[in-house]
CSV table of C-alpha atoms and ligand atoms in Angstrom, one decimal:
chain,number,residue,atom,x,y,z
A,284,MET,CA,56.8,-34.0,47.0
A,285,LEU,CA,57.5,-35.4,50.5
A,286,TYR,CA,55.9,-38.7,49.4
A,287,ARG,CA,58.3,-38.9,46.5
A,288,LEU,CA,61.3,-38.2,48.7
A,289,VAL,CA,60.2,-40.8,51.2
A,290,THR,CA,59.7,-43.5,48.6
A,291,PHE,CA,63.1,-42.7,47.0
A,292,VAL,CA,64.9,-42.8,50.4
A,293,PHE,CA,62.9,-45.9,51.4
A,294,GLY,CA,63.8,-47.6,48.0
A,295,LEU,CA,67.5,-46.8,48.5
A,296,LEU,CA,67.4,-48.2,52.0
A,297,VAL,CA,65.7,-51.4,51.0
A,298,THR,CA,68.0,-52.1,48.0
A,299,GLY,CA,71.0,-51.0,50.1
A,300,LEU,CA,69.9,-53.3,53.0
A,301,ALA,CA,69.5,-56.2,50.5
A,302,GLY,CA,73.0,-55.5,49.1
A,303,TRP,CA,74.5,-55.3,52.6
A,304,LEU,CA,72.9,-58.7,53.5
A,305,PHE,CA,74.3,-60.1,50.3
A,306,ASP,CA,77.8,-58.6,50.4
A,307,GLY,CA,78.4,-56.3,53.3
A,308,MET,CA,79.3,-52.6,52.7
A,309,VAL,CA,80.2,-52.9,49.0
A,310,GLY,CA,76.9,-54.9,48.4
A,311,ALA,CA,75.0,-52.1,50.2
A,312,MET,CA,76.5,-49.4,48.0
A,313,VAL,CA,75.9,-51.4,44.8
A,314,GLY,CA,72.3,-52.2,46.0
A,315,ALA,CA,71.6,-48.6,46.7
A,316,ALA,CA,73.1,-47.5,43.3
A,317,LEU,CA,71.0,-50.2,41.5
A,318,GLY,CA,67.9,-49.0,43.5
A,319,ALA,CA,68.6,-45.4,42.5
A,320,ILE,CA,69.0,-46.4,38.8
A,321,PHE,CA,65.8,-48.5,38.9
A,322,TRP,CA,64.0,-45.6,40.6
A,323,PHE,CA,65.3,-43.2,37.9
A,324,LEU,CA,64.3,-45.5,35.1
A,325,MET,CA,60.8,-46.0,36.5
A,326,ASP,CA,60.5,-42.2,37.0
A,327,LEU,CA,61.6,-41.7,33.4
A,328,ARG,CA,59.1,-44.2,32.1
A,329,ARG,CA,56.2,-42.6,34.0
A,330,GLY,CA,57.3,-39.1,32.9
A,331,ASN,CA,57.4,-40.4,29.3
A,332,ARG,CA,53.9,-41.8,29.6
A,333,LEU,CA,52.6,-38.4,30.7
A,334,ILE,CA,54.5,-36.6,27.9
A,335,ARG,CA,53.2,-39.1,25.3
A,336,TRP,CA,49.6,-38.5,26.5
A,337,LEU,CA,50.1,-34.7,26.6
A,338,ARG,CA,51.1,-34.8,22.9
A,339,ASP,CA,47.5,-35.8,22.0
A,340,PRO,CA,45.6,-35.3,25.2
A,341,ASP,CA,42.2,-36.8,25.7
A,342,ALA,CA,40.6,-36.5,29.2
A,343,ARG,CA,39.2,-40.1,28.9
A,344,THR,CA,42.5,-41.8,28.2
A,345,ALA,CA,44.6,-39.9,30.9
A,346,PRO,CA,47.2,-42.3,32.4
A,347,THR,CA,46.5,-43.4,36.0
A,348,MET,CA,49.7,-43.1,38.1
A,349,PHE,CA,50.6,-42.5,41.7
A,350,GLY,CA,52.8,-39.8,43.2
A,351,LEU,CA,54.0,-36.6,41.6
A,352,TRP,CA,53.5,-37.8,38.0
A,353,GLY,CA,50.0,-39.1,38.9
A,354,GLU,CA,49.1,-35.7,40.4
A,355,ALA,CA,50.5,-33.9,37.3
A,356,ALA,CA,48.5,-36.2,35.0
A,357,ASP,CA,45.4,-35.7,37.2
A,358,ARG,CA,45.8,-31.9,37.1
A,359,CYS,CA,46.4,-31.9,33.3
A,360,ARG,CA,43.2,-34.1,32.9
A,361,ARG,CA,41.1,-31.6,35.0
A,362,LEU,CA,42.5,-28.7,33.0
A,363,LEU,CA,41.7,-30.5,29.8
A,364,ARG,CA,38.1,-31.2,31.0
A,365,ALA,CA,37.6,-27.6,32.0
A,366,ARG,CA,39.0,-26.5,28.6
A,367,GLU,CA,36.8,-29.0,26.8
A,368,GLN,CA,33.7,-27.7,28.7
A,369,GLN,CA,34.6,-24.1,27.8
A,370,VAL,CA,35.0,-25.0,24.2
A,371,LEU,CA,31.6,-26.8,24.2
A,372,GLU,CA,29.9,-23.9,25.9
A,373,SER,CA,31.4,-21.3,23.5
A,374,GLU,CA,30.6,-23.7,20.6
A,375,SER,CA,27.0,-23.9,21.6
A,376,ARG,CA,26.9,-20.1,22.2
A,377,LEU,CA,28.3,-19.6,18.7
A,378,GLN,CA,25.7,-22.1,17.2
A,379,ALA,CA,22.9,-20.3,19.0
A,380,PHE,CA,24.2,-16.9,17.7
A,381,LEU,CA,24.5,-18.3,14.2
A,382,ALA,CA,21.0,-19.8,14.4
A,383,ALA,CA,19.7,-16.4,15.4
A,384,ILE,CA,21.4,-14.7,12.5
A,385,GLN,CA,20.2,-17.5,10.3
A,386,ALA,CA,16.6,-16.8,11.4
A,387,SER,CA,17.0,-13.1,10.5
A,388,PRO,CA,14.8,-11.9,7.7
A,389,ASN,CA,17.9,-10.0,6.4
A,390,GLY,CA,20.9,-11.4,4.7
A,391,VAL,CA,24.2,-11.4,6.6
A,392,VAL,CA,27.7,-12.1,5.1
A,393,ILE,CA,30.8,-12.0,7.2
A,394,LEU,CA,33.9,-11.0,5.3
A,395,ASP,CA,37.5,-11.2,6.4
A,396,GLY,CA,40.2,-8.5,5.9
A,397,GLN,CA,40.7,-9.7,2.3
A,398,GLY,CA,37.0,-9.7,1.4
A,399,LEU,CA,36.8,-13.5,1.6
A,400,ILE,CA,33.5,-14.9,2.7
A,401,GLU,CA,33.8,-16.5,6.2
A,402,TRP,CA,30.1,-17.2,6.7
A,403,CYS,CA,26.7,-16.3,5.3
A,404,ASN,CA,23.2,-17.0,6.3
A,405,GLN,CA,20.6,-18.6,4.0
A,406,THR,CA,18.8,-15.3,3.3
A,407,ALA,CA,22.0,-13.7,2.0
A,408,ALA,CA,22.7,-16.8,0.0
A,409,ALA,CA,19.3,-16.6,-1.6
A,410,HIS,CA,19.6,-12.9,-2.2
A,411,LEU,CA,23.0,-13.0,-3.7
A,412,GLY,CA,23.0,-16.5,-5.3
A,413,LEU,CA,25.7,-17.8,-3.0
A,414,ASP,CA,26.3,-21.4,-1.8
A,415,PRO,CA,26.9,-21.1,2.0
A,416,GLN,CA,29.3,-24.1,1.9
A,417,ARG,CA,30.9,-24.0,-1.5
A,418,ASP,CA,31.5,-20.3,-1.6
A,419,LEU,CA,33.3,-20.1,1.8
A,420,ARG,CA,36.7,-18.4,1.4
A,421,GLN,CA,35.7,-17.0,-2.0
A,422,GLN,CA,36.1,-13.3,-2.9
A,423,ILE,CA,32.8,-11.5,-2.5
A,424,GLY,CA,33.7,-9.3,-5.5
A,425,ASN,CA,34.0,-12.3,-7.7
A,426,LEU,CA,30.6,-13.7,-6.8
A,427,VAL,CA,28.5,-10.6,-6.6
A,428,ARG,CA,29.2,-9.0,-10.0
A,429,ASP,CA,26.4,-6.4,-10.2
A,430,PRO,CA,28.2,-3.1,-11.3
A,431,VAL,CA,26.4,-1.2,-8.6
A,432,PHE,CA,27.8,-3.4,-5.9
A,433,ALA,CA,31.2,-3.6,-7.5
A,434,ALA,CA,31.5,0.2,-7.5
A,435,TYR,CA,30.2,0.4,-4.0
A,436,TYR,CA,32.6,-2.3,-2.7
A,437,ALA,CA,35.6,-0.8,-4.5
A,438,GLY,CA,34.7,2.8,-3.4
A,439,ASN,CA,35.5,2.1,0.3
A,440,ASP,CA,32.7,4.5,1.3
A,441,TYR,CA,30.2,2.4,3.2
A,442,GLY,CA,28.3,5.1,5.0
A,443,HIS,CA,25.2,4.5,2.9
A,444,GLU,CA,23.4,1.6,1.4
A,445,VAL,CA,23.0,0.8,-2.3
A,446,THR,CA,20.1,-0.9,-4.1
A,447,MET,CA,20.5,-3.3,-6.9
A,448,ALA,CA,18.2,-5.7,-8.8
A,449,GLY,CA,17.9,-9.1,-7.1
A,450,ARG,CA,19.2,-12.3,-8.7
A,451,ASP,CA,15.7,-13.5,-9.5
A,452,SER,CA,14.5,-10.1,-10.8
A,453,ARG,CA,12.3,-10.4,-13.9
A,454,PRO,CA,10.6,-7.5,-15.8
A,455,GLN,CA,7.2,-9.0,-14.7
A,456,ARG,CA,8.3,-9.6,-11.1
A,457,PRO,CA,11.1,-7.2,-10.2
A,458,VAL,CA,13.1,-7.9,-7.0
A,459,GLU,CA,15.0,-5.1,-5.4
A,460,LEU,CA,17.8,-5.6,-2.9
A,461,SER,CA,19.4,-3.1,-0.5
A,462,LEU,CA,23.0,-3.8,0.5
A,463,GLN,CA,25.2,-2.1,3.0
A,464,LEU,CA,28.8,-2.9,4.2
A,465,HIS,CA,29.7,-2.3,7.9
A,466,PRO,CA,33.4,-2.3,8.7
A,467,TYR,CA,34.3,-3.8,12.1
A,468,GLY,CA,37.4,-5.4,13.8
A,469,GLU,CA,40.6,-5.2,11.8
A,470,GLY,CA,39.6,-4.5,8.3
A,471,ARG,CA,36.7,-7.0,8.4
A,472,LEU,CA,33.3,-6.3,6.9
A,473,LEU,CA,29.8,-7.2,7.6
A,474,LEU,CA,27.5,-7.2,4.6
A,475,LEU,CA,23.8,-6.8,5.3
A,476,THR,CA,21.3,-7.5,2.5
A,477,ARG,CA,17.5,-6.6,2.6
A,478,ASP,CA,14.7,-7.4,0.2
A,479,VAL,CA,13.2,-3.9,-0.4
A,480,THR,CA,10.9,-4.9,-3.2
A,481,ALA,CA,7.7,-4.3,-1.2
A,482,THR,CA,8.9,-0.9,0.1
A,483,ALA,CA,10.1,0.1,-3.4
A,484,LEU,CA,6.7,-1.0,-4.8
A,485,ALA,CA,4.8,0.9,-2.1
A,486,ASP,CA,6.9,4.0,-2.8
A,487,ALA,CA,6.3,3.7,-6.5
A,488,MET,CA,2.6,3.2,-5.9
A,489,ARG,CA,2.5,6.2,-3.6
A,490,ARG,CA,4.2,8.4,-6.2
A,491,ASP,CA,1.9,7.1,-8.9
A,492,PHE,CA,-1.1,7.7,-6.7
A,493,VAL,CA,-0.1,11.3,-6.0
A,494,ALA,CA,0.6,11.9,-9.7
A,495,ASN,CA,-2.7,10.3,-10.7
A,496,VAL,CA,-4.7,12.3,-8.2
A,497,SER,CA,-3.0,15.5,-9.2
A,498,HIS,CA,-3.6,14.8,-12.9
A,499,GLU,CA,-7.3,13.9,-12.3
A,500,ILE,CA,-7.9,17.1,-10.3
A,501,ARG,CA,-5.8,19.3,-12.6
A,502,THR,CA,-7.9,18.5,-15.7
A,503,PRO,CA,-11.3,19.7,-14.4
A,504,LEU,CA,-9.6,22.5,-12.6
A,505,THR,CA,-8.0,23.7,-15.9
A,506,VAL,CA,-11.3,23.6,-17.6
A,507,LEU,CA,-13.0,25.4,-14.8
A,508,SER,CA,-10.5,28.2,-14.6
A,509,GLY,CA,-10.7,28.5,-18.4
A,510,PHE,CA,-14.5,29.0,-18.1
A,511,VAL,CA,-14.1,31.5,-15.3
A,512,GLU,CA,-11.6,33.5,-17.4
A,513,THR,CA,-14.0,33.5,-20.3
A,514,LEU,CA,-16.9,34.6,-18.1
A,515,GLN,CA,-14.8,37.4,-16.7
A,516,SER,CA,-13.4,38.7,-19.9
A,517,LEU,CA,-16.2,38.2,-22.5
A,518,HIS,CA,-19.6,39.6,-22.5
A,519,LEU,CA,-21.7,36.6,-23.2
A,520,ASP,CA,-25.4,36.5,-23.8
A,521,GLU,CA,-27.7,34.7,-21.3
A,522,ALA,CA,-27.9,31.4,-23.2
A,523,GLU,CA,-24.2,31.2,-23.5
A,524,ARG,CA,-23.7,32.0,-19.9
A,525,VAL,CA,-26.1,29.3,-18.8
A,526,ARG,CA,-24.3,26.8,-21.1
A,527,TYR,CA,-20.9,27.7,-19.6
A,528,LEU,CA,-22.2,27.5,-16.1
A,529,ALA,CA,-23.6,24.1,-16.8
A,530,LEU,CA,-20.2,22.9,-18.1
A,531,MET,CA,-18.6,24.4,-15.1
A,532,ALA,CA,-21.0,22.5,-12.8
A,533,THR,CA,-20.2,19.3,-14.6
A,534,GLN,CA,-16.4,19.8,-13.9
A,535,ALA,CA,-17.0,20.7,-10.3
A,536,GLU,CA,-19.2,17.6,-9.9
A,537,ARG,CA,-16.4,15.5,-11.4
A,538,MET,CA,-14.0,16.9,-8.9
A,539,GLN,CA,-16.4,16.3,-6.1
A,540,THR,CA,-17.0,12.7,-7.1
A,541,LEU,CA,-13.2,12.1,-7.2
A,542,VAL,CA,-12.7,13.6,-3.8
A,543,ASN,CA,-15.6,11.6,-2.4
A,544,ASP,CA,-14.1,8.4,-3.9
A,545,LEU,CA,-10.7,9.2,-2.4
A,546,LEU,CA,-12.2,9.8,1.0
A,547,THR,CA,-14.1,6.5,0.7
A,548,LEU,CA,-10.9,4.7,-0.1
A,549,SER,CA,-9.0,6.4,2.7
A,550,ARG,CA,-11.8,5.5,5.2
A,551,LEU,CA,-11.7,1.9,4.0
A,552,GLU,CA,-7.9,1.8,4.6
A,553,GLY,CA,-8.0,3.6,7.9
A,554,THR,CA,-10.7,1.7,9.8
A,555,PRO,CA,-10.8,-1.9,11.0
A,556,PRO,CA,-12.8,-4.4,8.9
A,557,PRO,CA,-16.6,-4.4,9.8
A,558,GLY,CA,-17.6,-6.9,12.4
A,559,PHE,CA,-20.7,-9.1,12.6
A,560,SER,CA,-23.0,-6.9,14.7
A,561,GLU,CA,-24.5,-4.9,11.9
A,562,TRP,CA,-26.7,-6.6,9.2
A,563,ALA,CA,-27.5,-5.2,5.8
A,564,SER,CA,-30.6,-6.5,4.1
A,565,ALA,CA,-30.0,-7.6,0.5
A,566,ARG,CA,-33.4,-6.3,-0.5
A,567,ASP,CA,-32.5,-2.8,0.7
A,568,LEU,CA,-29.1,-3.0,-1.0
A,569,SER,CA,-30.7,-4.1,-4.3
A,570,ALA,CA,-33.4,-1.4,-4.0
A,571,GLN,CA,-30.7,1.3,-3.6
A,572,CYS,CA,-28.7,-0.1,-6.5
A,573,GLU,CA,-31.8,-0.2,-8.7
A,574,GLU,CA,-32.8,3.3,-7.9
A,575,GLU,CA,-29.3,4.7,-8.8
A,576,ALA,CA,-29.1,2.5,-11.9
A,577,ARG,CA,-32.4,3.5,-13.3
A,578,ALA,CA,-31.8,7.2,-12.7
A,579,LEU,CA,-28.4,7.0,-14.3
A,580,SER,CA,-29.7,4.9,-17.2
A,581,ALA,CA,-32.5,7.4,-17.8
A,582,MET,CA,-30.1,10.3,-17.7
A,583,ARG,CA,-27.6,8.7,-20.1
A,584,HIS,CA,-30.1,7.4,-22.6
A,585,PRO,CA,-32.9,9.9,-22.9
A,586,ALA,CA,-35.7,9.3,-25.4
A,587,PRO,CA,-35.8,8.7,-28.3
A,588,GLU,CA,-32.7,6.5,-27.7
A,589,SER,CA,-33.5,2.9,-27.2
A,590,PRO,CA,-33.5,2.2,-23.4
A,591,GLN,CA,-31.3,-0.2,-21.5
A,592,ARG,CA,-33.1,-3.3,-20.1
A,593,LEU,CA,-32.4,-3.6,-16.4
A,594,GLY,CA,-33.3,-6.8,-14.4
A,595,PHE,CA,-33.0,-7.0,-10.6
A,596,SER,CA,-33.5,-10.1,-8.6
A,597,VAL,CA,-34.9,-9.4,-5.1
A,598,VAL,CA,-34.2,-11.9,-2.4
A,599,PRO,CA,-36.4,-11.8,0.6
A,600,GLY,CA,-34.9,-12.6,4.0
A,601,LEU,CA,-31.2,-12.5,2.9
A,602,ALA,CA,-28.9,-10.3,5.0
A,603,LEU,CA,-25.1,-9.7,5.0
A,604,ALA,CA,-23.1,-9.0,8.1
A,605,GLY,CA,-21.0,-5.8,7.6
A,606,ALA,CA,-21.2,-2.1,7.0
A,607,ALA,CA,-24.3,-1.3,5.0
A,608,SER,CA,-22.8,2.0,3.7
A,609,GLU,CA,-19.6,0.2,2.4
A,610,LEU,CA,-21.7,-2.6,0.8
A,611,ARG,CA,-23.9,-0.1,-0.8
A,612,SER,CA,-21.0,1.8,-2.3
A,613,ALA,CA,-19.4,-1.4,-3.6
A,614,LEU,CA,-22.5,-2.9,-5.2
A,615,THR,CA,-23.7,0.4,-6.7
A,616,ASN,CA,-20.2,0.9,-8.2
A,617,LEU,CA,-20.6,-2.4,-10.1
A,618,VAL,CA,-24.2,-1.7,-11.2
A,619,THR,CA,-23.5,1.9,-12.3
A,620,ASN,CA,-20.4,0.8,-14.2
A,621,ALA,CA,-22.6,-1.6,-16.1
A,622,VAL,CA,-25.1,1.2,-16.9
A,623,ARG,CA,-22.2,3.6,-17.9
A,624,TYR,CA,-20.4,1.1,-20.2
A,625,THR,CA,-23.4,-0.7,-21.8
A,626,PRO,CA,-24.7,1.0,-24.9
A,627,ALA,CA,-28.4,1.9,-25.5
A,628,GLY,CA,-30.5,-1.2,-26.0
A,629,GLY,CA,-28.2,-3.4,-24.0
A,630,ARG,CA,-29.2,-5.6,-21.0
A,631,ILE,CA,-28.1,-5.6,-17.4
A,632,ASP,CA,-29.0,-8.3,-15.0
A,633,VAL,CA,-28.3,-8.0,-11.2
A,634,GLU,CA,-28.7,-11.1,-9.2
A,635,TRP,CA,-28.1,-12.7,-5.8
A,636,GLN,CA,-27.1,-16.4,-5.8
A,637,ARG,CA,-26.2,-19.0,-3.2
A,638,LEU,CA,-23.2,-21.0,-4.3
A,639,PRO,CA,-22.9,-24.8,-3.5
A,640,ASP,CA,-20.4,-24.1,-0.7
A,641,GLY,CA,-22.8,-21.8,1.2
A,642,LYS,CA,-21.2,-18.5,-0.1
A,643,VAL,CA,-23.4,-15.8,-1.6
A,644,GLU,CA,-22.7,-14.1,-4.8
A,645,PHE,CA,-23.9,-10.7,-5.9
A,646,SER,CA,-23.5,-10.4,-9.7
A,647,VAL,CA,-23.9,-7.8,-12.4
A,648,ALA,CA,-23.9,-9.1,-16.0
A,649,ASP,CA,-24.1,-6.7,-18.9
A,650,THR,CA,-24.1,-6.9,-22.7
A,651,GLY,CA,-21.7,-4.1,-23.0
A,652,PRO,CA,-18.4,-3.9,-24.9
A,653,GLY,CA,-16.6,-6.4,-22.8
A,654,ILE,CA,-12.9,-6.2,-21.7
A,655,ALA,CA,-9.9,-7.7,-23.3
A,656,PRO,CA,-8.3,-10.4,-21.1
A,657,GLU,CA,-5.0,-8.6,-20.7
A,658,HIS,CA,-6.8,-5.8,-18.8
A,659,LEU,CA,-8.7,-8.0,-16.4
A,660,PRO,CA,-5.9,-8.5,-13.7
A,661,ARG,CA,-5.3,-4.8,-13.4
A,662,LEU,CA,-8.9,-3.5,-13.5
A,663,SER,CA,-9.2,-3.1,-9.8
A,664,GLU,CA,-6.0,-1.0,-9.5
A,665,ARG,CA,-6.6,2.6,-8.6
A,666,PHE,CA,-7.0,4.8,-11.7
A,667,TYR,CA,-6.6,1.9,-14.1
A,668,ARG,CA,-8.9,2.3,-17.1
A,669,VAL,CA,-9.2,0.4,-20.3
A,670,ASP,CA,-10.2,3.4,-22.2
A,671,ARG,CA,-9.3,6.7,-20.3
A,672,SER,CA,-11.4,9.1,-22.4
A,673,ARG,CA,-14.4,6.8,-22.3
A,674,SER,CA,-14.2,6.5,-18.6
A,675,ARG,CA,-14.0,10.3,-18.2
A,676,GLU,CA,-16.7,10.9,-20.6
A,677,SER,CA,-19.0,8.6,-18.7
A,678,GLY,CA,-18.1,10.3,-15.4
A,679,GLY,CA,-15.7,7.7,-14.1
A,680,THR,CA,-13.0,8.4,-11.5
A,681,GLY,CA,-11.0,5.1,-12.1
A,682,LEU,CA,-11.6,4.2,-8.4
A,683,GLY,CA,-14.9,2.4,-8.5
A,684,LEU,CA,-13.5,-1.2,-8.8
A,685,ALA,CA,-10.7,-0.4,-6.3
A,686,ILE,CA,-13.4,0.5,-3.8
A,687,ALA,CA,-15.5,-2.6,-4.7
A,688,LYS,CA,-12.5,-4.9,-4.2
A,689,HIS,CA,-11.5,-3.2,-1.0
A,690,VAL,CA,-15.0,-3.5,0.5
A,691,ALA,CA,-15.2,-7.2,-0.7
A,692,GLN,CA,-12.0,-8.0,1.0
A,693,ARG,CA,-12.9,-6.2,4.2
A,694,HIS,CA,-16.0,-8.4,4.3
A,695,GLY,CA,-14.0,-11.6,3.8
A,696,GLY,CA,-15.2,-11.7,0.2
A,697,GLU,CA,-13.7,-11.6,-3.3
A,698,LEU,CA,-14.3,-9.5,-6.4
A,699,ARG,CA,-14.6,-11.7,-9.5
A,700,ILE,CA,-14.5,-10.4,-13.1
A,701,ALA,CA,-15.3,-12.3,-16.3
A,702,SER,CA,-15.6,-10.7,-19.6
A,703,THR,CA,-15.6,-11.4,-23.3
A,704,PRO,CA,-14.8,-8.5,-25.7
A,705,GLY,CA,-17.8,-7.8,-27.8
A,706,GLN,CA,-20.2,-9.8,-25.7
A,707,GLY,CA,-20.3,-8.3,-22.3
A,708,SER,CA,-18.9,-8.5,-18.7
A,709,ARG,CA,-19.9,-10.1,-15.4
A,710,PHE,CA,-18.7,-8.5,-12.2
A,711,SER,CA,-19.5,-10.2,-8.9
A,712,ILE,CA,-18.7,-10.1,-5.3
A,713,VAL,CA,-18.7,-13.4,-3.4
A,714,PHE,CA,-19.4,-13.2,0.3
A,715,PRO,CA,-18.3,-15.9,2.8
A,716,ALA,CA,-21.1,-18.1,4.3
A,717,SER,CA,-20.2,-16.8,7.7
A,718,ARG,CA,-21.4,-13.4,6.8
A,719,VAL,CA,-24.7,-14.6,5.3
A,720,ARG,CA,-28.1,-14.9,7.2
A,721,THR,CA,-31.3,-16.1,5.7
A,722,ASP,CA,-34.6,-16.1,7.4
A,723,ASP,CA,-35.5,-19.6,6.1
A,724,ALA,CA,-33.2,-22.6,6.4
A,725,MET,CA,-31.9,-22.9,2.8
A,726,VAL,CA,-29.8,-25.8,1.6
A,727,PRO,CA,-26.6,-24.5,-0.1
A,728,GLY,CA,-26.8,-25.0,-3.8
A,729,ASP,CA,-30.5,-24.4,-4.0
A,730,ALA,CA,-31.9,-21.5,-5.9
A,731,TRP,CA,-33.4,-18.8,-3.7
A,732,PRO,CA,-36.9,-19.8,-2.9
A,733,ALA,CA,-38.6,-16.5,-3.6
A,734,THR,CA,-36.6,-14.6,-6.1
A,735,GLU,CA,-38.6,-11.8,-7.5
A,736,THR,CA,-37.3,-10.4,-10.7
A,737,ALA,CA,-38.1,-6.9,-11.5
A,738,GLU,CA,-37.5,-6.2,-15.1
A,739,ARG,CA,-38.6,-2.9,-16.5
A,740,SER,CA,-37.4,-1.0,-19.4
A,741,ARG,CA,-38.1,2.5,-19.8
A,742,PRO,CA,-40.7,3.2,-22.4
B,164,LIG,P1,-14.1,4.1,-13.9
B,164,LIG,O1,-14.6,5.1,-13.0
B,164,LIG,O2,-13.2,4.5,-14.9
B,164,LIG,O3,-15.3,3.3,-14.4
B,164,LIG,P2,-13.6,1.7,-12.4
B,164,LIG,O4,-12.6,1.4,-11.4
B,164,LIG,O5,-15.1,1.6,-12.0
B,164,LIG,O6,-13.3,3.1,-13.0
B,164,LIG,O7,-13.4,0.7,-13.6
B,164,LIG,C1,-12.2,0.5,-14.1
B,164,LIG,C2,-12.2,0.3,-15.6
B,164,LIG,O8,-12.8,-1.0,-15.8
B,164,LIG,C3,-13.1,1.3,-16.4
B,164,LIG,O9,-12.3,2.4,-16.7
B,164,LIG,C4,-13.5,0.5,-17.5
B,164,LIG,O10,-12.5,0.6,-18.5
B,164,LIG,C5,-13.6,-0.9,-17.0
B,164,LIG,N1,-15.0,-1.4,-16.7
B,164,LIG,C6,-15.5,-1.4,-15.5
B,164,LIG,N2,-16.8,-1.9,-15.6
B,164,LIG,C7,-17.0,-2.2,-16.9
B,164,LIG,C8,-18.1,-2.8,-17.6
B,164,LIG,N3,-19.2,-3.1,-17.0
B,164,LIG,N4,-17.9,-3.0,-18.9
B,164,LIG,C9,-16.8,-2.7,-19.5
B,164,LIG,N5,-15.7,-2.1,-18.9
B,164,LIG,C10,-15.8,-1.9,-17.6
């Protein structure tokens, strides 16, 4: 300010002095007046420059001036720089925030007070079929037209979530979405979407499972209590009593088998997969399978029925890393299934085989009734049966293949099923090479060097 006053006075003095030299006192006054006008015009020009720059300020093109206007321009420039820096920082914070919401597994839609979409992440776009760019400023009610959401949106009661079918939901592959609106700010809404297909499926499976277990237990229980009532109320002769008790024992055994299978499944689900410290010999596993299969076959097809022909390949030196009890349960389930479903006179072949990629396959092939292709993908589901009455009649629980599949997966393996109706089935478990040990150095793809086949049919 002082500088400005000094330059103004100095300017007047100089122009006044020049005027005085030129024309005495009058010249001095005219000179000073001209100096003041010039100073005023220069001042006006500099002020104008600053105003013009301030109309569209850019810190890089700030005018460079001296004096008061120069300082004003400099301060404006610094303020502008600070503001730009703040804007950049809040912009980058906003981007980081949006990137975090973008990465969320849940869908997020921000709605303004009128229900217009202000922003949505990719997940919400995929869930609701929105285009994150094109659908900005569109009414959410016009874009999500599911009646469940429409009623919820119009109802103004957002304290609970609603579920509706996803956009890509198909009868074969249902997709279920959960949506909830959260009011915030002044009339604004946050719409959160979640894919709850897996949870809904798990809930449905749990409900089915409980219903199935109850049903499976109720049937033998009803029969048992019927027999108990009969024994209590009727005077039966000894032969009849023995027959009734035998029937009761069968039902009790059925319930016991079911409970045992359920416990096996829950153990499989509740324990970590077996490691590599325990080794189960294939010879022992085969021997146990063979023993059970022959006993069952003899029981199911007593003379004079034509017997089943059972063939077991025995592999010396082969061992699998894993839990022997689990492996035994899985393999015997496959073998006993073959015995149960193959009619008298049929043939069952149980083999170990090394595959070209070093894996080992345990297979059970039978000449039974076979299974239609539409059942194959669901066979290992709990309680899934092709023929319910046949499974029950043969003492099945509907859990055998579920156990086999679970055990296979826990050992890094895979349950494979191939079947042709009318010709027979082949169930196998393929174990990874990492779980296989052989005493001799075998080349993958080779046949086992000393496969002994024990084929015996009951006389
Ligand atoms: P189940 O106790 O009823 O045998 P599983 O889980 O062991 O239950 O098998 C599921 C279904 O698969 C059986 O009900 C049966 O319909 C079919 N199945 C299993 N093994 C065979 C087989 N070897 N031949 C024909 N059908 C089979």
